[in-house]
Amino acid sequence: MTKPFDANTRKTLVDRLAAIEHERWSHWQRYMHGKAARQDDGSLLIPADLVARWEKQIATDYADLSADEQESDREQVERYLPIIEDAFRSDDAPA
């Protein structure tokens, strides 16, 4: 069984990963807002074709996504992976 990271290493790792997660979320929100139509009351109206596409993706397991959709998910993981690799290479890595 692998020993967990010490508390300080874990906090640093979580903060670094959270920063990437926020960047990923912000990027997605900018994209999604850019595809929507702003209404007079400030709300956003998402075109029906995009709603249908995204709802299909939500309901689809990764293995059943198209090759392009899988590649898009891999690109997101590539943003996190160097931080995880660094954490396991450090002197504070769990044994």
Short mmCIF file of C-alpha atoms in Angstrom, two decimals:
data_model
loop_
_atom_site.label_atom_id
_atom_site.label_comp_id
_atom_site.label_asym_id
_atom_site.label_seq_id
_atom_site.Cartn_x
_atom_site.Cartn_y
_atom_site.Cartn_z
CA MET A 1 0.00 0.00 0.00
CA THR A 2 1.30 3.44 -0.94
CA LYS A 3 1.94 5.90 1.85
CA PRO A 4 0.11 9.24 1.41
CA PHE A 5 1.95 12.52 0.80
CA ASP A 6 2.79 14.50 3.92
CA ALA A 7 0.34 17.32 4.72
CA ASN A 8 2.46 20.17 3.27
CA THR A 9 3.25 18.33 0.05
CA ARG A 10 -0.39 17.34 -0.33
CA LYS A 11 -1.57 20.95 0.18
CA THR A 12 0.93 22.24 -2.39
CA LEU A 13 -0.09 19.56 -4.87
CA VAL A 14 -3.79 20.26 -4.39
CA ASP A 15 -3.24 24.02 -4.85
CA ARG A 16 -1.22 23.50 -8.05
CA LEU A 17 -3.84 21.12 -9.47
CA ALA A 18 -6.67 23.44 -8.38
CA ALA A 19 -5.03 26.32 -10.27
CA ILE A 20 -5.02 24.21 -13.44
CA GLU A 21 -8.59 23.13 -12.81
CA HIS A 22 -9.66 26.77 -12.48
CA GLU A 23 -7.84 27.66 -15.70
CA ARG A 24 -9.55 24.72 -17.46
CA TRP A 25 -12.96 25.74 -16.11
CA SER A 26 -12.43 29.41 -17.08
CA HIS A 27 -11.38 28.40 -20.59
CA TRP A 28 -14.51 26.25 -20.95
CA GLN A 29 -16.79 28.98 -19.61
CA ARG A 30 -15.33 31.56 -22.04
CA TYR A 31 -15.86 29.09 -24.90
CA MET A 32 -19.41 28.25 -23.82
CA HIS A 33 -20.37 31.89 -23.21
CA GLY A 34 -18.96 32.74 -26.64
CA LYS A 35 -21.31 30.20 -28.23
CA ALA A 36 -24.39 31.45 -26.37
CA ALA A 37 -26.60 34.44 -27.17
CA ARG A 38 -26.86 37.02 -24.40
CA GLN A 39 -30.43 37.91 -23.59
CA ASP A 40 -31.77 41.33 -22.52
CA ASP A 41 -31.84 40.20 -18.88
CA GLY A 42 -28.18 39.08 -19.01
CA SER A 43 -28.95 35.39 -19.20
CA LEU A 44 -27.36 33.26 -21.91
CA LEU A 45 -29.23 31.17 -24.46
CA ILE A 46 -27.29 28.14 -25.67
CA PRO A 47 -28.13 27.04 -29.23
CA ALA A 48 -30.11 23.79 -29.31
CA ASP A 49 -27.54 21.96 -31.44
CA LEU A 50 -24.83 22.62 -28.85
CA VAL A 51 -27.11 21.55 -26.00
CA ALA A 52 -27.83 18.30 -27.85
CA ARG A 53 -24.13 17.72 -28.57
CA TRP A 54 -23.02 18.40 -25.00
CA GLU A 55 -25.83 16.35 -23.47
CA LYS A 56 -24.80 13.43 -25.70
CA GLN A 57 -21.19 13.81 -24.54
CA ILE A 58 -22.31 13.99 -20.89
CA ALA A 59 -24.12 10.67 -21.27
CA THR A 60 -21.23 8.97 -23.11
CA ASP A 61 -18.47 6.97 -21.42
CA TYR A 62 -14.94 7.99 -22.37
CA ALA A 63 -14.35 4.73 -24.27
CA ASP A 64 -17.36 5.46 -26.48
CA LEU A 65 -16.41 9.06 -27.36
CA SER A 66 -15.20 9.87 -30.86
CA ALA A 67 -11.45 9.90 -31.48
CA ASP A 68 -11.49 13.73 -31.54
CA GLU A 69 -13.41 13.92 -28.26
CA GLN A 70 -11.01 11.48 -26.60
CA GLU A 71 -8.07 13.53 -27.87
CA SER A 72 -9.61 16.67 -26.39
CA ASP A 73 -9.85 14.95 -23.00
CA ARG A 74 -6.24 13.74 -23.29
CA GLU A 75 -5.13 17.33 -23.97
CA GLN A 76 -6.75 18.36 -20.69
CA VAL A 77 -4.99 15.58 -18.77
CA GLU A 78 -1.66 16.65 -20.28
CA ARG A 79 -2.06 19.92 -18.38
CA TYR A 80 -2.19 18.06 -15.04
CA LEU A 81 0.25 15.24 -15.66
CA PRO A 82 3.56 17.16 -15.29
CA ILE A 83 2.55 18.32 -11.82
CA ILE A 84 1.61 14.77 -10.78
CA GLU A 85 4.85 13.41 -12.24
CA ASP A 86 6.88 16.07 -10.37
CA ALA A 87 5.10 15.19 -7.14
CA PHE A 88 6.02 11.51 -7.45
CA ARG A 89 9.64 12.34 -8.37
CA SER A 90 10.15 14.66 -5.39
CA ASP A 91 11.85 13.66 -2.15
CA ASP A 92 8.45 14.00 -0.43
CA ALA A 93 6.82 11.42 -2.71
CA PRO A 94 5.07 8.54 -0.99
CA ALA A 95 7.01 5.29 -0.96
#
